[in-house]
Structure formats: structure tokens, C-alpha cells
Amino acid sequence: MYASLYRALYRIRRLEEETARIYPTDRIKSPVHLSIGQEAVAVGVCATLQPQDVVFGTYRGHALYLAKGGSMKAMVAEMFGKVTGCARGKGGSMHLIAPEVGVMGTSAVVGTTIPNAVGYAYALRYRESDSLVVSFFGDGATEEGVFAESLNFAALKQLPILFVCENNQYAIHTHQARRQATTDICARVTAHGIPAERITNNDVLRLFERSQAITREIRAGHGPRFLEVMTYRWFEHVGPNKDFQLGYRSLEEAQPWIESDQVVRLANLVDRPVREQIEREVTEEVLDAFRFAEASPFPNATELDADVFKEEAACSLI
Ligand SMILES: Cc1ncc(C[n+]2csc(CCOP(=O)(O)OP(=O)(O)O)c2C)c(N)n1
Ligand SMILES: [Mg+2]
């Protein structure tokens, strides 16, 4: 298990490091919100999901898309704006989607995929499916009105959904304590009748263990659950650089998170030959994905208004 968790973490880290390296060349045509430092959240939860389970996420979605099984080639091509991208080059990094593996959508508009996820969970309940939905969002999204509405409805209908708040403590440059009158997000959630718990330290193994137990309960029909995972973004809010010189946060604050890097932690739990093989394979996969994106064509101009509106609901996964 350590080897598979390490591979999942390392894939995301290497992909995003390469993204940061390439970004200044302007071959990537969309903004990028890196998740370096936060990989454990998507990996720890997704490792406990079944293929037919679905996830919804945010513009900081590289980690989630990859952890749930999205194609790396299609993701990099999407960032390059190429027709081989997962949204045929129209969505960019902030709108990754791979319904074939249960990545139902990520969005730039804060909080908007939370009610989408609840709606999907309602459909699952209606169809008596034993799949479940996981809704990932940031601490900032918990300030959106639709967050409270979604919790209420999910609790009322006892829907098969796990809410995962990736609490990196910042919404762009503003700390949670300067935005929220009560920063205890779990307390606000339990007030809606949903059991909630906090993982305080980005611990991928603890998260895996808790997510396994919690998803089992959801699948058994016990209704929605909530996990708040404390984590930390190492890079700037958007873009390929570090931003500790800006003054809204300090390198000292980041240091404990960097020292407890879950990628390094898992690397140390895997035998050296296995680790080296994983690193070789992943590095080749990452370089291959960038070569694929580079070699792919841009969409034809005739595609401009294709796939932007669909009359029938896509329910093939339900
Ligand atoms: C509805 C809406 N309001 C404001 C914004 C501007 N905005 C973009 S990212 C962001 C911060 C969100 O922070 P959080 O949810 O904690 O996610 P993180 O970036 O930390 O992953 C804001 C306010 C937006 N995109 N959508
Ligand atoms: Mg945040």
C-alpha cells in the first residue's frame, strides 16, 4: 500500500513541478493553481474510492484529477489548450473533467461544485446505487451561501456524500481568521446534523484510514460525512512561483508543513529499488505527457461552439 500511495503522491508532485518549470515559456495557455504541499488530501481519500464513485473539485484540481485516475496526457494537453485535452482544449487547468473515471468536474467559481455534488448524490439515492460522491473544496468555499444550503439538503435527505474541505488556511492572500467569525468549520457542519472530523496535519496515512472507515459508513446508508483536512499550499495562489516575500504569510509558518512533506515521508516507507522504479516510471510518464501535449494540434476554429451546451443530462455513470 505504501508503494501505491507513494506513486500517487509522486505523480502529482512531479507533474506540478514540471508544470511550474514549463509555465514561463507560455506553452501552457491557462492559469495554474498548483497543489504542491496538498497532494495528500486527494490521494488519501481517492485511494479508498471505487472506480464507480465520483468526485467534484475546484480550480486547484490537478491532484484530484490524477488521484481519481484521470489521464495525465489529456490533462497536460488541456493546459496547453490542445484538442486532445480532457475538455478538448476549452477548459484549461481550472476545468478538468474525466467522467469515464468519475471526475465529474472542477470549477473556477468558488463553491459551485458543492451543490453539483449534492445533486449527483441525490440522483444516486434515487436510483438506489451503492456508489458515493466526494465533494472537494477549499476553506474559502465554506463562506459561500451554497455551502450551508448543500449541507442542509444532504443531511435532510441522508445522501451518500463525503464533503472534504482542504483547509490550507488561505483564500488567495487572506487568512481564515480574518475572514470567518468562527473558524471551527466542523462545528458549523455538525450544527447541520452531519458528523464531522478534522485531520490536523495533512497526514496521508491517517486520512486514508479515516476515509476508508467513513466511506464504509456512507455506503452502508448512514448519510453524509464531513472531513476537514488541515494542509498547506507551498506555492503562490496562482502561478509557478513561491510568494513568501509578499508579506501575507511567512516562510516560518510554512516550515513545519514543508518538513512534514508527505511525499518524502512515503518515499522513506518504500524499499529503495521499488521507489527508484516508481520515480523512473513517473518521470517518463510526465515527460511523455508534455511531449504529447506539445505535439497535439490546437482545436479547429469550427469547434468553437461545439460541446458548450448539452440538452440531455449526462447520466451514464449513475
Ligand atoms: C464565487 C467566487 N468568488 C470569488 C472568487 C475569487 N476567488 C478565486 S480563488 C478564491 C479563494 C478561494 O479559497 P479556497 O476556497 O480556500 O481555495 P484555495 O485557493 O485555498 O484552494 C477566490 C475568493 C471566485 N473565483 N468565485
Ligand atoms: Mg484555501
Coordinates of C-alpha atoms and ligand atoms in Angstrom, one line a residue:
M1 CA 0.0 0.0 0.0
Y2 CA 2.9 2.4 0.8
A3 CA 4.2 1.9 -2.8
S4 CA 0.9 2.8 -4.4
L5 CA 0.3 5.8 -2.2
Y6 CA 3.8 7.0 -2.9
R7 CA 3.3 6.6 -6.7
A8 CA 0.1 8.6 -6.5
L9 CA 1.7 11.4 -4.5
Y10 CA 4.9 11.5 -6.5
R11 CA 3.0 11.6 -9.9
I12 CA 1.2 14.7 -8.8
R13 CA 4.4 16.3 -7.4
R14 CA 6.4 15.6 -10.5
L15 CA 3.7 16.7 -12.8
E16 CA 3.3 20.0 -11.0
E17 CA 7.0 20.6 -10.7
E18 CA 7.3 20.2 -14.5
T19 CA 4.2 22.5 -14.9
A20 CA 6.0 25.2 -12.8
R21 CA 9.2 24.7 -14.9
I22 CA 7.4 25.0 -18.3
Y23 CA 4.9 27.7 -17.3
P24 CA 7.2 30.7 -18.1
T25 CA 7.5 29.5 -21.7
D26 CA 3.8 30.4 -22.3
R27 CA 3.1 27.0 -23.8
I28 CA 0.6 26.5 -21.0
K29 CA -2.4 28.6 -22.0
S30 CA -4.3 28.8 -18.8
P31 CA -3.6 29.9 -15.3
V32 CA -2.4 27.1 -13.0
H33 CA -3.2 26.7 -9.3
L34 CA -0.6 24.3 -8.0
S35 CA -1.4 21.9 -5.2
I36 CA 2.2 21.2 -4.2
G37 CA 2.1 20.5 -0.5
Q38 CA -1.6 19.5 -0.6
E39 CA -1.3 16.3 -2.6
A40 CA -2.1 14.1 0.4
V41 CA -5.7 15.2 0.6
A42 CA -6.8 14.0 -2.8
V43 CA -4.5 10.9 -2.7
G44 CA -5.6 9.8 0.8
V45 CA -9.3 10.0 0.0
C46 CA -9.2 8.7 -3.6
A47 CA -7.2 5.7 -2.6
T48 CA -10.3 4.5 -0.7
L49 CA -12.8 5.0 -3.5
Q50 CA -14.2 2.5 -6.0
P51 CA -14.0 3.2 -9.8
Q52 CA -17.7 3.9 -10.0
D53 CA -17.6 6.6 -7.2
V54 CA -17.4 10.1 -8.4
V55 CA -15.7 13.3 -7.3
F56 CA -16.2 17.0 -7.8
G57 CA -13.5 19.6 -7.2
T58 CA -12.1 23.1 -7.7
Y59 CA -9.8 25.0 -9.9
R60 CA -6.9 23.7 -7.8
G61 CA -7.7 20.3 -9.3
H62 CA -4.6 18.7 -10.8
A63 CA -4.2 16.4 -7.7
L64 CA -7.8 15.3 -7.6
Y65 CA -8.0 14.6 -11.3
L66 CA -4.8 12.5 -11.3
A67 CA -5.6 10.7 -8.0
K68 CA -9.0 9.6 -9.3
G69 CA -7.5 8.2 -12.4
G70 CA -7.7 11.0 -15.0
S71 CA -5.3 10.7 -18.0
M72 CA -2.1 12.7 -17.5
K73 CA -1.7 13.2 -21.2
A74 CA -5.3 14.6 -21.6
M75 CA -4.6 16.9 -18.6
V76 CA -1.4 18.4 -19.9
A77 CA -2.9 18.8 -23.3
E78 CA -5.8 20.6 -21.7
M79 CA -3.4 23.0 -20.1
F80 CA -1.8 23.6 -23.5
G81 CA -5.2 24.4 -25.0
K82 CA -4.9 21.4 -27.4
V83 CA -7.8 19.5 -28.9
T84 CA -6.6 16.2 -27.3
G85 CA -7.2 17.8 -23.8
C86 CA -9.8 16.4 -21.5
A87 CA -12.1 19.3 -22.3
R88 CA -10.9 19.5 -25.9
G89 CA -8.7 22.5 -25.0
K90 CA -11.6 24.7 -23.9
G91 CA -11.4 24.4 -20.2
G92 CA -7.7 24.7 -19.2
S93 CA -6.2 23.8 -15.9
M94 CA -9.2 25.1 -13.9
H95 CA -11.9 23.0 -15.6
L96 CA -10.5 19.4 -15.7
I97 CA -13.0 16.7 -16.2
A98 CA -12.9 12.9 -16.8
P99 CA -16.3 11.4 -16.4
E100 CA -15.0 8.0 -17.6
V101 CA -13.1 7.7 -14.3
G102 CA -15.6 9.6 -12.2
V103 CA -14.0 13.1 -12.2
M104 CA -17.3 14.9 -12.9
G105 CA -16.0 18.4 -12.9
T106 CA -13.9 21.1 -11.4
S107 CA -14.7 24.8 -11.5
A108 CA -13.1 28.2 -11.2
V109 CA -16.1 29.6 -9.4
V110 CA -15.6 29.1 -5.7
G111 CA -18.1 26.7 -4.1
T112 CA -20.1 25.9 -7.2
T113 CA -19.3 22.2 -7.5
I114 CA -20.6 21.6 -3.9
P115 CA -24.3 21.7 -4.9
N116 CA -23.5 19.8 -8.2
A117 CA -22.0 17.0 -6.0
V118 CA -25.1 17.0 -3.7
G119 CA -27.4 16.8 -6.8
Y120 CA -25.4 13.8 -8.1
A121 CA -25.7 12.2 -4.7
Y122 CA -29.4 12.7 -4.7
A123 CA -29.6 11.0 -8.1
L124 CA -27.6 8.1 -6.8
R125 CA -30.0 7.7 -3.9
Y126 CA -33.0 8.0 -6.2
R127 CA -31.5 5.2 -8.4
E128 CA -30.6 3.1 -5.4
S129 CA -27.0 2.9 -6.4
D130 CA -24.3 1.9 -3.9
S131 CA -21.8 4.4 -5.3
L132 CA -20.9 7.6 -3.5
V133 CA -19.9 11.1 -4.2
V134 CA -16.9 13.1 -2.8
S135 CA -17.0 16.9 -2.9
F136 CA -13.6 18.6 -2.5
F137 CA -13.4 22.3 -1.9
G138 CA -11.2 24.9 0.0
D139 CA -11.7 26.7 3.3
G140 CA -12.8 29.8 1.3
A141 CA -15.7 27.9 -0.2
T142 CA -17.2 27.3 3.2
E143 CA -18.1 31.0 3.3
E144 CA -20.3 30.7 0.2
G145 CA -24.1 30.6 1.0
V146 CA -24.5 27.5 -1.2
F147 CA -22.2 25.6 1.2
A148 CA -24.8 25.8 4.0
E149 CA -27.6 25.0 1.6
S150 CA -25.8 22.0 0.4
L151 CA -25.1 20.7 3.9
N152 CA -28.7 21.1 4.9
F153 CA -30.1 19.3 1.9
A154 CA -27.5 16.4 2.1
A155 CA -28.4 15.9 5.8
L156 CA -32.1 16.2 5.2
K157 CA -32.0 13.5 2.5
Q158 CA -29.3 11.5 4.1
L159 CA -27.3 11.5 0.9
P160 CA -24.3 9.3 0.1
I161 CA -21.7 12.1 0.0
L162 CA -18.4 12.8 1.7
F163 CA -17.5 16.5 1.9
V164 CA -13.8 17.1 2.1
C165 CA -12.6 20.6 3.0
E166 CA -8.9 21.2 2.1
N167 CA -8.2 23.8 4.7
N168 CA -4.9 25.5 3.6
Q169 CA -5.9 28.4 5.8
Y170 CA -5.9 31.0 2.9
A171 CA -8.3 32.3 0.4
I172 CA -5.9 33.9 -2.0
H173 CA -4.0 36.2 0.4
T174 CA -6.4 36.3 3.3
H175 CA -6.1 34.1 6.4
Q176 CA -9.1 32.2 7.6
A177 CA -9.1 34.0 10.9
R178 CA -9.5 37.3 9.1
R179 CA -12.5 36.0 7.1
Q180 CA -14.5 33.8 9.4
A181 CA -16.1 34.9 12.7
T182 CA -15.9 31.3 13.9
T183 CA -13.1 29.3 12.3
D184 CA -14.3 26.0 13.6
I185 CA -15.7 24.7 10.3
C186 CA -16.5 21.2 11.8
A187 CA -18.7 22.9 14.4
R188 CA -20.7 24.7 11.7
V189 CA -21.1 21.4 9.9
T190 CA -22.2 19.3 12.9
A191 CA -24.9 22.0 13.5
H192 CA -26.5 20.8 10.3
G193 CA -26.6 17.2 11.7
I194 CA -23.6 15.9 9.7
P195 CA -20.8 14.1 11.7
A196 CA -17.5 16.0 11.0
E197 CA -13.9 15.5 11.9
R198 CA -10.6 17.3 11.4
I199 CA -7.3 15.8 10.3
T200 CA -4.9 18.3 11.8
N201 CA -1.7 17.6 9.9
N202 CA -2.0 16.6 6.3
D203 CA -1.3 13.0 7.3
V204 CA -1.9 10.9 4.3
L205 CA -2.0 7.6 6.2
R206 CA -4.4 8.9 8.9
L207 CA -6.5 10.3 6.1
F208 CA -6.5 7.1 4.2
E209 CA -7.5 5.2 7.4
R210 CA -10.3 7.6 8.3
S211 CA -11.6 7.9 4.7
Q212 CA -11.8 4.1 4.5
A213 CA -13.9 3.9 7.6
I214 CA -16.1 6.9 6.7
T215 CA -16.8 5.8 3.2
R216 CA -17.8 2.4 4.5
E217 CA -20.4 4.1 6.7
I218 CA -21.7 6.2 3.9
R219 CA -22.0 3.2 1.7
A220 CA -23.9 1.4 4.4
G221 CA -26.6 4.2 4.2
H222 CA -25.6 6.3 7.2
G223 CA -25.8 9.6 5.3
P224 CA -23.3 12.3 4.7
R225 CA -20.0 12.8 6.4
F226 CA -17.5 15.7 6.6
L227 CA -13.7 15.7 6.7
E228 CA -11.7 18.9 7.2
V229 CA -8.0 18.3 6.4
M230 CA -5.5 20.9 7.5
T231 CA -2.9 21.3 4.8
Y232 CA -0.7 24.0 3.3
R233 CA -0.1 25.4 -0.2
W234 CA 3.7 25.9 -0.8
F235 CA 3.4 28.0 -4.0
E236 CA 1.6 31.2 -4.7
H237 CA -2.2 31.1 -5.1
V238 CA -2.0 31.0 -8.8
G239 CA 1.2 30.6 -10.9
P240 CA 4.5 28.8 -10.7
N241 CA 6.3 30.9 -8.0
K242 CA 6.8 30.9 -4.3
D243 CA 5.3 34.1 -2.7
F244 CA 6.6 34.3 0.9
Q245 CA 8.1 37.8 0.1
L246 CA 4.6 39.2 -0.3
G247 CA 4.1 39.6 3.4
Y248 CA 0.7 38.0 3.8
R249 CA 2.3 34.8 5.2
S250 CA 5.8 33.8 6.3
L251 CA 8.3 31.0 5.4
E252 CA 8.4 30.3 9.1
E253 CA 4.7 29.4 9.0
A254 CA 5.3 27.1 6.0
Q255 CA 8.3 25.4 7.5
P256 CA 6.6 22.7 9.6
W257 CA 4.5 21.7 6.6
I258 CA 7.5 21.5 4.3
E259 CA 9.4 19.5 6.9
S260 CA 6.5 17.0 7.2
D261 CA 6.2 16.7 3.4
Q262 CA 4.0 13.6 2.8
V263 CA 5.8 12.8 -0.5
V264 CA 9.2 12.5 1.3
R265 CA 7.5 10.6 4.2
L266 CA 6.0 8.0 1.9
A267 CA 9.3 7.7 -0.1
N268 CA 11.0 6.7 3.1
L269 CA 8.5 3.9 3.7
V270 CA 9.1 2.3 0.3
D271 CA 12.1 0.0 -0.4
R272 CA 14.7 1.8 -2.4
P273 CA 14.6 -0.3 -5.6
V274 CA 10.8 -0.1 -5.7
R275 CA 11.0 3.7 -5.0
E276 CA 13.5 4.2 -7.8
Q277 CA 11.5 2.3 -10.2
I278 CA 8.4 4.3 -9.4
E279 CA 10.4 7.6 -9.8
R280 CA 11.8 6.5 -13.2
E281 CA 8.4 5.4 -14.5
V282 CA 6.6 8.5 -13.3
T283 CA 9.3 10.8 -14.6
E284 CA 8.9 9.2 -18.0
E285 CA 5.1 9.4 -17.8
V286 CA 5.3 13.1 -17.0
L287 CA 7.8 13.9 -19.9
D288 CA 5.7 11.8 -22.2
A289 CA 2.6 13.8 -21.3
F290 CA 4.3 17.1 -22.1
R291 CA 5.6 15.7 -25.4
F292 CA 2.1 14.5 -26.2
A293 CA 0.6 18.0 -25.4
E294 CA 3.3 19.7 -27.4
A295 CA 2.8 17.5 -30.5
S296 CA -1.1 17.8 -30.4
P297 CA -2.9 20.3 -32.6
F298 CA -5.0 23.2 -31.3
P299 CA -8.7 22.8 -31.8
N300 CA -10.1 23.7 -35.2
A301 CA -11.9 27.0 -35.4
T302 CA -15.1 25.1 -36.3
E303 CA -15.1 23.6 -32.8
L304 CA -15.7 27.0 -31.2
D305 CA -19.3 26.4 -30.4
A306 CA -19.2 22.6 -30.2
D307 CA -19.8 20.9 -26.8
V308 CA -20.6 24.1 -25.0
F309 CA -24.3 23.3 -24.4
K310 CA -26.0 19.9 -23.9
E311 CA -29.7 19.4 -23.8
E312 CA -29.8 16.0 -22.3
A313 CA -28.4 15.3 -18.8
A314 CA -25.4 13.0 -19.0
C315 CA -26.3 10.2 -16.5
S316 CA -24.3 7.3 -17.9
L317 CA -22.3 6.9 -14.7
I318 CA -25.3 6.8 -12.4
Ligands
LIG1 C1 -17.8 32.8 -6.4 C2 -16.4 33.3 -6.4 N1 -16.0 34.3 -5.6 C3 -14.7 34.8 -5.6 C4 -13.8 34.2 -6.5 C5 -12.4 34.7 -6.5 N2 -11.5 33.7 -5.9 C6 -10.8 32.8 -6.7 S1 -9.9 31.7 -5.7 C7 -10.5 32.4 -4.3 C8 -10.1 31.8 -3.0 C9 -10.7 30.5 -2.6 O1 -10.1 30.0 -1.5 P1 -10.3 28.5 -1.1 O2 -11.7 28.1 -1.3 O3 -9.7 28.4 0.3 O4 -9.4 27.6 -2.1 P2 -7.8 27.6 -2.3 O5 -7.5 28.6 -3.3 O6 -7.2 27.9 -1.0 O7 -7.5 26.2 -2.7 C10 -11.4 33.4 -4.5 C11 -12.0 34.2 -3.5 C12 -14.2 33.2 -7.4 N3 -13.4 32.6 -8.2 N4 -15.5 32.7 -7.3
MG2 MG -7.9 27.9 1.0

